[in-house]
Amino acid sequence: MKYIFLIGLLLITYGAAGASIIDGEDGYRLWLKYDPINDDDLRATYAKQVSSFYLSGDSDTMKVIGEELAFALNGMLSQAKQVNASQAGLIVAAGDKANALAARHKLDLKAAGDEGYLVYQVQHGNAEKVMVLANTEVGALYGTYRLLRQLQTRQPLADMAIVSQPDIQLRVLNHWDNLDRHVERGYAGESIWDWHKLPDYRYQRYVDYARANASIGINGTVLNNVNADPLILTDHYLEKVKALADMFRPYGIKVYLSVKFSSPQLVGGLDTSDPLDEDVQQWWQAKVDDIYEHIPDFGGFLVKANSEGQPGPGDFGRTHAEGANMLASALAPHGGTVMWRAFVYANEKNEERSKQAYSEFKPLDGKFDDNVLVQVKNGPIDFQPREPFSPLFGATPETPLMMEFQITMEYLGFSTHFVYLGPMYEEVLSADTYARGEGSTVAKVIDGSLFDNNTSGMAGVANIGTDRNWTGHIILQSNWYVFGRMAWNPQISAEQVADEWVRMTLSNDNEVVATVTEMMMKSHEITVNTMTPLGLHHIMGAGHHYGPAPWVDSLGRADWNSVYYHRADDEGIGFDRSPSGVNAVEQYFSPLKEQLADPATTPEKYLLWFHHLPWDYQIKSSGRTLWDELVHRYYKGANDVKALEQQWDSLKGEIDPLQFHQVQMAMDIHVKEALWWRNACVLYFQQFSDMPIPDGLPKPEKSLKQYQKMSFPHAPGQG
Ligand code: GCW
């Protein structure tokens, strides 16, 4: 109501001017807004239950819990007080104290593990109390955020009986941030790490970053780009890294670094970086020892090696395992981990790109040290709008695989498209690899349960920067959020997460929640249709990856060009990865491999990923020809984006005006770009199909030549 009035007033006064002051939520507070609860009864009930709280200790983490509770409860209930145990409605306890309370109330604290928690309402003496109990203080912190979420989403506390612990051990953000603050594939401002002013100047943003991550269970951060600057390992930078590690420690967040494999040569003064060379090994050991002296809980290293020009063990005739193990043995005495990326592909291999990671890493299964995880992108190529899962998942029983999802939307519209990635993550995690028969989902591979691995991890390439709202677009905050929630619990549904995120970020009004959740849930599929329907992939602009460019054919390597991937010709379109082509399907387990070998049994969403099909091939679900279906999907995609915009418009006055306005502006861009993708792709592919755009559909505004001429100097995020 207040908002409608405000907007109305501004429009009357300045309506014609176009721009005006909008007093609203700028998004900085993310999902931790803690605005007052307006329902008096509910507020009073909550206040009675939890506004007085007791903490079982005064460590740094307990202090952080106390601060968060005071801030949140004052915000939502206008009251909060830390008191002694007998007076408290809410008890937050860790360690011995928690064990004693759990025993008294016959609760199984073991089920909380090292990082989990119990949140219970219990009858304690003659009072009802809410208890957050955990074996560790970090567990108590996570439990506190869980309890606060109950209030933020307006759920009852009575009868709460929650037991939760993470299924995945390492839940890590990867920042592709350079030391000069440029963020590779970043679309939300500069890097939040102000390396120049560190270690002394410590922005509030660093604390709020830690709070946001802890609230969703993220327990690690790789601070710098995988295309790593070797300077990160010099004393000058390590001092700065230490400052961040010190700030994040109370929140349970460990710091990791990306390292360049040739660092011994580049900053160590050695003349080789051969992992089997003793001097090289000693250099790394000394470097690692030094890091741990300053950062006793340092997490470890992330490595991109022999990939896209980065140095690696291959330069010295050594395998990825030999490279990874050399770093792993330096880290092992300190409990550190190596996350070694499987994103490798090279022209010289003379093998189709989607097959190379598997070919390279499958034979190395069992050769990695215990503290190495191999980090695999969700799909076999590169974070395309949609990919089948990488065949490596399930193929390495002896080697724990870490999932790498991209949260930043390099290939999905940067930061102006309305795309919730939850359904995409869910699609990948719930996919069946059949590695050990039916039910061997990707989620079970990466949580370690399928092969009984003793370590597990999930990484997300961060989408945040210095933009006031962190992610450049409020809706895209949900992608950071859902990544954390799925890293904690890879079985959770994208829809449930969307619902809770909307409640905490936009509104608790049930109708608004239903509308926005529904929009979010369909947004990924819609955007896939606008860009790469039916399994098309890698047809975006070269270098910056912005916009459609299926015509790209002149880049240095065959597999950097769009034409390599879509293979459109007079006969048809698509990449034959079946046994009659490059036989990438052989890397999957039966019965998937047989299913994907035949277009009739390949899911339509992957059709052109696995098959080159004639333009008049009949699509099963619709009866259309392939050409008509392709055109139909591009047109449907663009129409659906337009409909999304209208749905958003219907929320005017129902949500915060600034949040509303910002998303509305981005939606305009999304609509325009969906039309651009549609027109450029349909015109381009029509040259090969030589078939008409079906009757009744509007013709593209420009000619193909005009679309091809568009250029985008200084597009953001370039590598
Ligand atoms: O998707 C590609 C990106 C590169 C990135 C690379 C990788 C960090 O275009 O910018 O480099 O993947 O994942 O290593």
XYZ file of C-alpha atoms and ligand atoms in Angstrom:
733
model
C 0.000 0.000 0.000
C 2.720 2.412 1.051
C 4.516 1.706 -2.217
C 1.524 2.349 -4.399
C 1.014 5.668 -2.702
C 4.638 6.641 -3.074
C 4.806 5.750 -6.729
C 1.538 7.538 -7.360
C 2.846 10.682 -5.747
C 6.060 10.610 -7.712
C 4.230 10.030 -10.958
C 1.909 12.971 -10.388
C 4.799 15.261 -9.657
C 7.415 14.066 -12.087
C 5.524 11.632 -14.257
C 6.603 13.093 -17.561
C 10.281 13.345 -16.729
C 10.829 9.574 -16.980
C 13.260 9.262 -14.118
C 12.377 9.811 -10.518
C 13.499 9.042 -7.028
C 12.372 5.605 -5.967
C 12.564 4.902 -2.296
C 13.001 1.173 -2.035
C 15.014 -1.927 -1.405
C 18.287 -1.814 -3.290
C 18.979 -5.514 -2.816
C 22.092 -5.209 -0.696
C 20.513 -7.118 2.171
C 19.913 -10.174 -0.008
C 17.676 -12.764 1.683
C 18.685 -11.570 5.153
C 16.344 -8.601 5.307
C 14.638 -9.263 8.623
C 11.988 -6.606 8.051
C 9.340 -6.149 10.765
C 6.656 -8.815 10.876
C 3.430 -6.897 10.456
C 1.026 -9.542 11.701
C 0.696 -8.561 15.376
C -0.371 -11.967 16.637
C 2.364 -13.795 14.835
C 4.963 -11.287 15.950
C 3.831 -11.621 19.551
C 3.918 -15.406 19.345
C 7.427 -15.450 17.923
C 8.563 -12.862 20.467
C 7.339 -14.981 23.320
C 9.073 -18.017 21.899
C 12.494 -16.737 20.898
C 13.164 -13.050 21.572
C 15.125 -13.940 24.689
C 17.966 -16.226 23.864
C 20.826 -18.002 25.546
C 24.181 -18.900 23.969
C 26.296 -21.698 25.384
C 29.623 -19.930 24.923
C 31.433 -16.813 23.861
C 33.772 -17.949 21.108
C 34.036 -15.915 17.919
C 31.417 -18.066 16.254
C 29.071 -17.795 19.225
C 29.530 -14.029 19.120
C 28.559 -14.054 15.478
C 25.465 -16.106 16.344
C 24.554 -13.610 19.043
C 24.992 -10.684 16.679
C 22.883 -12.279 13.985
C 20.128 -13.163 16.437
C 20.097 -9.688 17.948
C 20.026 -8.064 14.523
C 17.408 -10.384 13.069
C 15.076 -10.530 16.053
C 15.237 -6.792 16.621
C 14.447 -6.363 12.959
C 11.533 -8.782 12.785
C 10.161 -8.596 16.330
C 11.535 -5.281 17.630
C 12.954 -7.120 20.596
C 15.895 -9.356 21.364
C 17.791 -10.044 24.532
C 20.615 -12.351 25.486
C 19.799 -13.849 28.880
C 20.762 -16.779 31.050
C 19.582 -20.264 30.232
C 16.682 -20.424 32.654
C 15.131 -17.192 31.355
C 15.623 -17.929 27.687
C 12.950 -19.025 25.253
C 15.634 -19.954 22.747
C 18.689 -21.980 23.642
C 21.573 -22.145 21.196
C 24.150 -24.647 22.328
C 27.125 -26.498 20.922
C 29.461 -29.223 22.134
C 29.108 -30.641 25.674
C 26.271 -28.357 26.620
C 24.331 -29.371 23.515
C 25.015 -33.026 24.210
C 23.709 -32.708 27.740
C 20.531 -31.001 26.535
C 20.061 -33.528 23.761
C 20.439 -36.388 26.250
C 17.941 -34.821 28.615
C 15.384 -34.480 25.821
C 16.249 -37.805 24.216
C 17.372 -36.219 20.976
C 19.972 -37.830 18.781
C 22.689 -35.245 18.353
C 24.874 -37.700 16.465
C 22.502 -37.265 13.547
C 23.719 -33.686 13.257
C 27.265 -34.733 12.384
C 30.077 -32.197 12.422
C 28.325 -29.384 10.658
C 24.628 -30.068 11.116
C 22.116 -29.177 13.779
C 18.882 -30.013 15.513
C 16.180 -27.379 15.848
C 13.498 -28.581 18.246
C 10.767 -27.165 20.346
C 10.778 -29.078 23.629
C 9.045 -29.044 26.957
C 11.844 -28.026 29.301
C 10.804 -28.093 32.953
C 7.525 -26.268 32.867
C 8.376 -24.088 29.917
C 8.437 -24.636 26.191
C 11.771 -23.827 24.661
C 13.172 -23.749 21.192
C 16.581 -25.366 21.024
C 19.274 -25.132 18.393
C 21.737 -27.883 19.237
C 24.889 -28.872 17.435
C 28.095 -30.754 17.980
C 30.107 -27.798 16.760
C 29.657 -24.068 16.926
C 29.509 -23.779 13.156
C 26.678 -26.299 13.265
C 24.949 -24.041 15.777
C 25.438 -21.099 13.412
C 23.809 -23.024 10.546
C 21.000 -24.062 12.880
C 20.465 -20.463 13.896
C 20.041 -19.420 10.276
C 17.638 -22.326 9.836
C 15.568 -21.126 12.749
C 15.576 -17.552 11.458
C 14.372 -18.803 8.095
C 11.347 -20.238 9.872
C 10.484 -16.729 11.037
C 11.411 -15.091 7.735
C 9.053 -17.404 5.897
C 6.386 -17.068 8.622
C 6.266 -20.727 9.574
C 5.323 -21.879 13.070
C 8.012 -22.701 15.626
C 5.745 -24.929 17.662
C 6.578 -28.588 17.151
C 9.710 -27.808 15.169
C 11.699 -31.030 14.925
C 14.406 -30.553 12.368
C 17.521 -32.639 11.965
C 19.860 -31.574 9.221
C 23.400 -32.118 8.161
C 25.069 -31.500 4.822
C 25.324 -34.345 2.326
C 28.345 -32.739 0.710
C 31.479 -31.789 2.571
C 33.055 -29.005 0.523
C 30.489 -26.394 -0.510
C 32.548 -23.834 -2.244
C 32.220 -20.685 -4.302
C 34.753 -20.186 -7.082
C 35.480 -16.557 -7.826
C 36.938 -15.981 -11.260
C 38.307 -12.708 -9.907
C 41.576 -11.231 -11.082
C 43.905 -9.321 -8.812
C 43.140 -6.114 -10.732
C 39.476 -6.654 -9.762
C 38.272 -7.626 -13.224
C 35.911 -10.571 -12.889
C 36.166 -13.061 -15.725
C 32.592 -13.793 -16.796
C 31.400 -11.362 -14.139
C 28.426 -9.150 -14.906
C 27.818 -7.459 -11.574
C 30.593 -4.923 -11.238
C 34.140 -5.422 -10.095
C 35.533 -8.055 -7.795
C 34.404 -7.520 -4.234
C 38.007 -8.121 -3.098
C 39.748 -4.794 -2.895
C 43.241 -6.253 -2.976
C 44.902 -2.873 -2.944
C 43.344 -1.783 0.331
C 43.646 -5.156 2.010
C 44.759 -6.224 4.571
C 43.973 -3.056 6.532
C 40.743 -1.838 5.034
C 37.977 -4.351 5.686
C 34.701 -3.559 4.051
C 31.428 -4.352 5.756
C 30.682 -6.167 2.504
C 33.179 -8.873 3.476
C 31.182 -9.570 6.635
C 27.898 -9.559 4.794
C 29.372 -11.886 2.192
C 30.304 -14.307 4.971
C 26.859 -14.028 6.562
C 25.099 -14.698 3.270
C 27.243 -17.741 2.599
C 26.937 -19.138 6.105
C 23.178 -18.699 5.985
C 23.033 -21.235 3.141
C 25.809 -23.494 4.367
C 28.632 -22.506 2.024
C 31.864 -23.359 3.828
C 34.598 -22.415 1.393
C 35.623 -19.760 -1.072
C 38.264 -19.798 -3.761
C 39.198 -16.149 -3.895
C 40.886 -15.847 -7.286
C 40.444 -16.826 -10.907
C 41.338 -20.330 -12.084
C 43.253 -18.538 -14.827
C 45.514 -17.759 -11.943
C 47.952 -14.936 -11.420
C 51.074 -16.450 -9.827
C 51.474 -13.322 -7.687
C 48.743 -14.623 -5.391
C 51.423 -16.811 -3.795
C 53.741 -13.918 -2.942
C 53.958 -12.549 0.598
C 52.392 -9.311 -0.554
C 49.140 -11.077 -1.413
C 49.209 -13.819 1.186
C 48.987 -11.172 3.875
C 45.780 -9.971 2.250
C 44.449 -13.494 1.898
C 45.072 -13.975 5.615
C 42.984 -10.901 6.433
C 40.016 -12.356 4.574
C 40.524 -15.795 6.118
C 40.504 -14.228 9.579
C 37.234 -12.466 8.836
C 35.554 -15.555 7.426
C 36.705 -18.047 10.063
C 33.936 -17.386 12.612
C 31.419 -18.061 9.842
C 32.852 -21.483 9.114
C 34.245 -20.408 5.758
C 37.655 -21.592 4.662
C 39.719 -19.780 2.121
C 41.227 -21.564 -0.899
C 43.405 -20.249 -3.705
C 43.656 -20.977 -7.402
C 47.286 -21.555 -8.264
C 49.205 -21.490 -11.485
C 51.052 -24.723 -12.031
C 54.184 -22.926 -13.219
C 54.449 -20.821 -10.056
C 57.808 -22.347 -9.088
C 59.235 -20.795 -12.261
C 57.179 -17.616 -12.285
C 57.532 -16.524 -8.684
C 59.924 -19.086 -7.211
C 62.941 -18.513 -9.423
C 63.252 -22.206 -10.370
C 63.904 -23.271 -13.911
C 61.237 -25.965 -14.016
C 57.835 -26.747 -12.513
C 58.102 -30.472 -13.198
C 56.095 -32.146 -10.439
C 58.630 -34.951 -10.140
C 61.538 -32.577 -9.626
C 62.657 -32.461 -5.995
C 63.330 -28.744 -5.933
C 59.859 -28.124 -7.260
C 58.339 -30.363 -4.607
C 60.316 -28.622 -1.906
C 59.301 -25.219 -3.201
C 55.631 -26.123 -2.943
C 56.089 -27.701 0.471
C 57.772 -24.577 1.806
C 55.119 -22.371 0.260
C 52.314 -24.443 1.725
C 53.946 -24.554 5.163
C 54.251 -20.811 5.058
C 50.591 -20.357 4.125
C 49.490 -22.551 7.031
C 51.611 -20.621 9.427
C 49.462 -17.617 8.663
C 46.212 -19.390 7.945
C 46.028 -22.537 10.050
C 42.716 -23.623 8.529
C 43.612 -22.824 4.919
C 41.453 -24.965 2.611
C 43.799 -25.796 -0.236
C 44.274 -25.262 -3.949
C 42.090 -25.206 -7.044
C 43.974 -25.900 -10.268
C 43.231 -25.389 -13.941
C 46.067 -27.197 -15.679
C 46.786 -27.938 -19.318
C 43.567 -26.258 -20.240
C 43.046 -23.259 -22.503
C 46.708 -22.325 -22.459
C 47.287 -22.773 -18.730
C 50.488 -24.596 -17.787
C 50.292 -28.037 -16.226
C 52.057 -31.318 -15.605
C 51.572 -32.215 -19.276
C 54.215 -29.592 -20.127
C 56.728 -31.864 -18.421
C 55.396 -35.130 -19.746
C 53.546 -35.887 -16.499
C 49.931 -36.847 -15.915
C 47.229 -34.857 -14.185
C 47.490 -37.304 -11.281
C 51.211 -36.689 -10.900
C 50.598 -32.960 -10.907
C 47.730 -33.095 -8.454
C 49.474 -35.502 -6.090
C 52.553 -33.333 -5.861
C 50.408 -30.479 -4.531
C 48.343 -32.894 -2.454
C 51.351 -34.202 -0.587
C 52.404 -30.676 0.302
C 48.904 -29.973 1.653
C 48.222 -33.332 3.311
C 50.166 -32.762 6.560
C 47.991 -29.685 7.132
C 44.682 -31.251 6.144
C 44.399 -29.275 2.892
C 42.677 -30.353 -0.292
C 43.440 -30.164 -4.005
C 40.537 -29.489 -6.332
C 41.868 -30.425 -9.741
C 39.728 -29.396 -12.689
C 38.788 -31.806 -15.461
C 37.962 -29.001 -17.887
C 40.593 -29.988 -20.415
C 40.475 -30.125 -24.152
C 43.133 -29.716 -26.790
C 43.230 -29.641 -30.549
C 46.222 -31.917 -30.758
C 44.232 -34.731 -29.155
C 42.415 -35.320 -32.395
C 39.358 -36.307 -30.431
C 36.006 -34.612 -30.303
C 35.919 -32.045 -27.545
C 33.020 -33.439 -25.528
C 34.904 -36.740 -25.142
C 38.248 -35.451 -23.982
C 37.765 -34.970 -20.249
C 36.565 -38.537 -19.896
C 39.384 -39.918 -22.046
C 41.942 -38.046 -20.009
C 40.637 -38.715 -16.503
C 38.954 -42.106 -16.627
C 42.290 -43.934 -17.002
C 43.617 -42.014 -13.993
C 40.899 -43.328 -11.686
C 42.501 -44.621 -8.500
C 45.742 -42.753 -9.122
C 44.915 -39.641 -7.134
C 45.887 -39.108 -3.496
C 43.155 -39.147 -0.868
C 43.025 -35.391 -0.519
C 42.386 -34.748 -4.216
C 38.972 -34.163 -5.743
C 38.547 -33.915 -9.482
C 36.266 -30.995 -10.259
C 34.013 -31.605 -13.255
C 31.721 -29.127 -15.000
C 28.130 -30.323 -15.087
C 28.195 -30.925 -18.835
C 30.831 -32.314 -21.187
C 31.445 -29.038 -23.053
C 31.168 -25.813 -21.134
C 28.238 -24.464 -19.106
C 25.948 -24.218 -22.119
C 22.329 -23.198 -21.491
C 21.612 -26.919 -21.433
C 23.937 -29.894 -21.610
C 23.528 -33.565 -20.810
C 25.531 -34.440 -17.700
C 29.228 -35.140 -18.143
C 29.880 -38.860 -18.677
C 32.657 -38.635 -16.099
C 30.005 -38.700 -13.381
C 29.838 -42.335 -12.404
C 32.932 -43.339 -14.357
C 35.517 -43.007 -11.583
C 34.577 -45.122 -8.542
C 37.987 -44.594 -6.923
C 38.125 -40.845 -7.433
C 35.745 -38.443 -5.740
C 34.317 -36.007 -8.263
C 33.361 -32.504 -7.328
C 30.512 -30.852 -9.225
C 31.272 -27.487 -10.841
C 28.178 -25.459 -11.616
C 28.279 -21.999 -13.094
C 26.193 -19.531 -11.121
C 27.262 -16.559 -13.198
C 25.389 -16.583 -16.504
C 28.150 -16.503 -19.084
C 25.974 -18.315 -21.610
C 22.542 -17.485 -20.255
C 22.167 -13.762 -20.737
C 24.729 -12.252 -18.375
C 22.854 -10.298 -15.713
C 19.818 -9.075 -17.575
C 17.956 -12.311 -18.223
C 15.378 -13.620 -15.803
C 16.726 -17.138 -15.263
C 16.490 -19.199 -12.112
C 19.055 -21.977 -12.310
C 17.488 -24.250 -9.689
C 15.674 -26.427 -12.241
C 18.849 -26.794 -14.284
C 20.891 -27.864 -11.261
C 18.092 -30.228 -10.301
C 17.989 -31.719 -13.800
C 21.689 -32.520 -13.599
C 21.724 -33.777 -10.015
C 18.734 -36.042 -10.501
C 19.983 -37.499 -13.806
C 20.623 -41.223 -13.660
C 24.138 -42.285 -14.638
C 23.281 -46.011 -14.264
C 26.854 -46.472 -13.016
C 25.626 -49.025 -10.506
C 22.297 -49.788 -12.039
C 19.153 -47.735 -11.893
C 19.056 -44.938 -9.351
C 22.770 -44.066 -9.583
C 22.074 -40.384 -9.838
C 24.669 -37.682 -10.342
C 23.763 -36.430 -6.852
C 24.804 -39.787 -5.391
C 28.069 -39.675 -7.289
C 29.014 -36.290 -5.974
C 27.801 -36.734 -2.410
C 30.101 -39.761 -2.304
C 27.371 -42.245 -1.404
C 27.385 -44.229 -4.646
C 31.005 -45.309 -4.340
C 31.508 -44.711 -0.649
C 34.108 -42.004 -1.265
C 35.368 -40.369 1.887
C 35.244 -36.853 0.567
C 32.778 -34.872 -1.531
C 32.312 -31.395 -2.924
C 30.312 -28.968 -4.995
C 31.638 -25.729 -6.488
C 29.718 -22.825 -7.966
C 31.302 -20.125 -10.121
C 30.104 -17.015 -8.333
C 27.881 -14.375 -9.899
C 28.640 -11.575 -7.492
C 30.469 -8.296 -7.706
C 30.423 -4.773 -6.340
C 26.972 -3.979 -7.700
C 24.814 -2.682 -4.905
C 22.578 -5.740 -5.216
C 25.588 -8.092 -5.544
C 24.390 -9.980 -8.645
C 23.363 -7.194 -11.025
C 19.747 -8.407 -10.986
C 17.729 -9.227 -7.915
C 16.300 -12.456 -9.273
C 19.822 -13.729 -9.884
C 20.487 -13.614 -6.147
C 18.360 -16.747 -6.093
C 21.037 -18.588 -8.066
C 23.652 -17.975 -5.396
C 21.033 -19.029 -2.865
C 19.953 -22.235 -4.588
C 23.541 -23.246 -5.206
C 24.195 -23.176 -1.461
C 20.987 -24.988 -0.611
C 21.652 -27.747 -3.147
C 25.263 -28.099 -2.056
C 23.933 -28.803 1.438
C 21.210 -31.086 0.155
C 21.463 -32.144 -3.491
C 18.043 -33.815 -3.248
C 16.132 -30.664 -2.346
C 13.607 -29.453 -4.903
C 14.285 -26.310 -6.893
C 10.704 -25.274 -6.329
C 10.892 -25.443 -2.562
C 14.054 -23.369 -2.636
C 12.468 -20.801 -4.959
C 9.494 -20.487 -2.644
C 11.587 -19.820 0.422
C 13.904 -17.457 -1.419
C 10.988 -15.373 -2.719
C 9.531 -15.163 0.780
C 12.771 -13.912 2.237
C 13.709 -11.589 -0.604
C 10.561 -10.239 -2.223
C 7.366 -10.888 -0.316
C 5.538 -13.280 1.971
C 2.239 -12.628 0.258
C 1.068 -16.028 -0.959
C -0.091 -14.766 -4.330
C 3.148 -12.955 -5.024
C 5.085 -16.009 -3.914
C 3.056 -18.247 -6.222
C 3.485 -15.923 -9.208
C 7.208 -15.367 -8.828
C 7.939 -19.002 -8.012
C 6.047 -20.105 -11.085
C 7.958 -17.595 -13.222
C 11.256 -18.773 -11.795
C 10.477 -22.436 -12.322
C 9.805 -22.054 -16.030
C 12.448 -19.408 -16.724
C 15.358 -21.717 -17.538
C 13.402 -23.781 -20.053
C 12.135 -20.599 -21.684
C 15.625 -19.205 -22.024
C 16.944 -22.463 -23.472
C 14.247 -22.195 -26.140
C 15.259 -18.636 -26.956
C 18.917 -19.566 -27.393
C 19.680 -23.222 -27.991
C 16.540 -25.347 -28.332
C 16.568 -29.091 -28.978
C 20.150 -29.632 -27.823
C 21.890 -26.945 -29.884
C 24.918 -25.500 -28.121
C 27.880 -23.161 -28.409
C 26.386 -20.820 -30.997
C 26.949 -17.573 -29.099
C 29.136 -14.589 -29.938
C 32.858 -15.275 -29.994
C 35.035 -14.179 -27.082
C 32.504 -12.262 -25.014
C 29.863 -14.961 -25.534
C 27.169 -12.318 -25.831
C 24.243 -12.812 -28.175
C 23.656 -15.211 -31.059
C 26.380 -15.964 -33.595
C 25.794 -19.390 -35.168
C 27.853 -18.169 -38.139
C 31.215 -18.054 -36.299
C 33.614 -20.120 -38.411
C 37.008 -18.467 -38.446
C 38.498 -18.901 -34.976
C 41.914 -20.528 -34.552
C 40.648 -23.865 -33.307
C 37.868 -25.842 -34.933
C 36.156 -26.415 -31.587
C 35.920 -22.709 -30.808
C 33.608 -22.145 -33.769
C 29.827 -22.296 -33.762
C 29.700 -24.166 -37.062
C 31.687 -27.013 -35.488
C 28.852 -27.514 -33.008
C 25.642 -27.116 -34.965
C 26.905 -28.603 -38.254
C 23.982 -27.215 -40.208
C 24.112 -28.098 -43.912
C 21.712 -28.710 -46.740
C 20.894 -32.121 -45.329
C 20.111 -31.175 -41.779
C 21.456 -29.978 -38.451
C 23.037 -31.308 -35.247
C 26.177 -33.065 -34.057
C 26.327 -36.788 -34.671
C 27.757 -38.076 -31.423
C 26.083 -41.455 -31.930
C 28.016 -44.563 -33.030
C 27.631 -43.477 -36.651
C 29.445 -40.250 -35.761
C 32.038 -39.509 -33.078
C 30.430 -41.999 -30.706
C 30.446 -39.850 -27.590
C 27.523 -41.920 -26.348
C 29.906 -44.814 -25.693
C 31.121 -42.923 -22.633
C 27.764 -43.348 -20.914
C 26.543 -46.481 -19.145
C 23.873 -48.781 -20.531
C 20.962 -48.366 -21.010
C 21.669 -44.653 -21.472
C 24.265 -45.236 -24.146
C 21.793 -47.216 -26.277
C 19.022 -44.745 -25.597
C 21.161 -41.803 -26.693
C 22.456 -43.665 -29.728
C 19.040 -43.591 -31.343
C 17.257 -40.319 -32.138
C 13.920 -42.016 -31.520
C 14.814 -42.649 -27.873
C 16.953 -39.581 -27.216
C 15.126 -37.016 -25.082
C 14.151 -34.148 -27.381
C 15.984 -31.653 -25.218
C 19.261 -33.345 -26.273
C 18.301 -34.308 -29.813
C 20.752 -32.140 -31.747
C 23.462 -32.659 -29.147
C 23.662 -36.304 -30.140
C 22.311 -36.446 -33.690
C 22.589 -34.841 -37.070
C 19.065 -35.051 -38.469
C 17.403 -34.124 -41.744
C 15.377 -30.938 -41.850
C 12.212 -32.907 -42.450
C 12.838 -35.370 -39.587
C 9.576 -35.776 -37.722
C 9.564 -34.629 -34.108
C 7.742 -37.154 -31.975
C 6.117 -34.875 -29.419
C 4.607 -32.461 -31.933
C 4.524 -34.179 -35.316
C 6.293 -31.142 -36.813
C 9.278 -31.359 -39.089
C 12.600 -30.604 -37.428
C 12.736 -27.252 -39.209
C 9.255 -26.254 -38.111
C 9.961 -27.407 -34.577
C 13.169 -25.395 -34.392
C 11.390 -22.277 -35.622
C 8.480 -22.990 -33.323
C 10.769 -23.225 -30.278
C 12.588 -20.000 -31.100
C 9.277 -18.192 -31.528
C 7.761 -19.786 -28.468
C 10.820 -18.862 -26.433
C 10.586 -15.212 -27.419
C 6.827 -15.146 -26.796
C 7.261 -16.768 -23.412
C 9.794 -14.156 -22.376
C 7.268 -11.497 -23.340
C 4.670 -13.298 -21.221
C 7.135 -13.446 -18.321
C 7.479 -9.698 -18.601
C 3.722 -9.273 -18.415
C 3.572 -11.497 -15.378
C 6.206 -9.366 -13.735
C 4.275 -6.227 -14.645
C 1.260 -7.653 -12.843
C 3.228 -7.434 -9.606
C 3.418 -3.672 -9.691
C 2.472 -2.301 -6.304
C 2.722 -5.732 -4.734
C 6.453 -5.685 -4.125
C 9.073 -3.124 -3.328
C 9.147 -0.429 -6.026
C 12.877 -0.427 -6.590
C 13.097 -4.204 -6.839
C 10.117 -4.098 -9.167
C 11.588 -1.382 -11.350
C 15.027 -2.935 -11.671
C 13.673 -6.292 -12.749
C 11.292 -4.552 -15.133
C 14.165 -2.778 -16.889
C 16.077 -6.023 -17.178
C 12.968 -7.757 -18.530
C 12.832 -5.221 -21.352
C 16.351 -6.214 -22.313
C 15.528 -9.897 -21.987
C 12.543 -9.478 -24.342
C 14.655 -7.638 -26.916
C 17.446 -10.164 -26.748
C 15.098 -13.115 -27.068
C 13.800 -11.600 -30.312
C 17.352 -10.999 -31.464
C 18.311 -14.637 -30.798
C 15.171 -15.852 -32.538
C 15.589 -13.719 -35.622
C 19.308 -14.217 -36.069
C 19.181 -17.989 -35.567
C 16.106 -18.620 -37.684
C 17.492 -16.550 -40.573
C 20.872 -18.189 -40.330
C 19.605 -21.774 -40.250
C 17.074 -21.037 -42.984
C 19.945 -20.676 -45.444
C 20.519 -24.403 -45.017
C 16.991 -25.709 -44.580
C 15.721 -23.619 -47.461
C 12.296 -23.916 -45.877
C 9.881 -21.097 -45.051
C 9.097 -19.603 -41.692
C 5.682 -21.162 -41.048
C 2.645 -19.047 -41.896
C 1.352 -16.669 -39.313
C 4.710 -16.027 -37.668
C 6.094 -12.508 -37.928
C 9.167 -12.136 -40.155
C 12.480 -11.041 -38.590
C 12.963 -7.267 -38.656
C 16.506 -7.226 -39.989
C 18.408 -9.153 -42.588
C 20.851 -11.879 -41.592
C 23.715 -9.638 -42.744
C 22.623 -6.933 -40.344
C 22.590 -9.354 -37.429
C 25.993 -10.633 -38.447
C 27.442 -7.149 -38.498
C 26.486 -6.320 -34.913
C 29.539 -5.953 -32.705
C 30.017 -5.393 -29.011
C 33.289 -3.770 -28.104
C 33.964 -3.825 -24.365
C 31.252 -6.333 -23.601
C 31.710 -7.196 -19.925
C 33.376 -10.180 -18.360
C 35.825 -11.168 -21.076
C 38.665 -13.517 -20.310
O 33.663 -21.213 -20.081
C 35.002 -20.956 -20.284
C 35.105 -19.501 -20.088
C 36.445 -19.048 -19.596
C 36.806 -19.885 -18.371
C 36.846 -21.346 -18.782
C 37.144 -22.240 -17.597
C 38.022 -19.198 -16.444
O 34.760 -18.848 -21.269
O 36.361 -17.685 -19.287
O 38.029 -19.477 -17.802
O 35.615 -21.740 -19.291
O 36.185 -22.740 -17.012
O 38.284 -22.435 -17.257
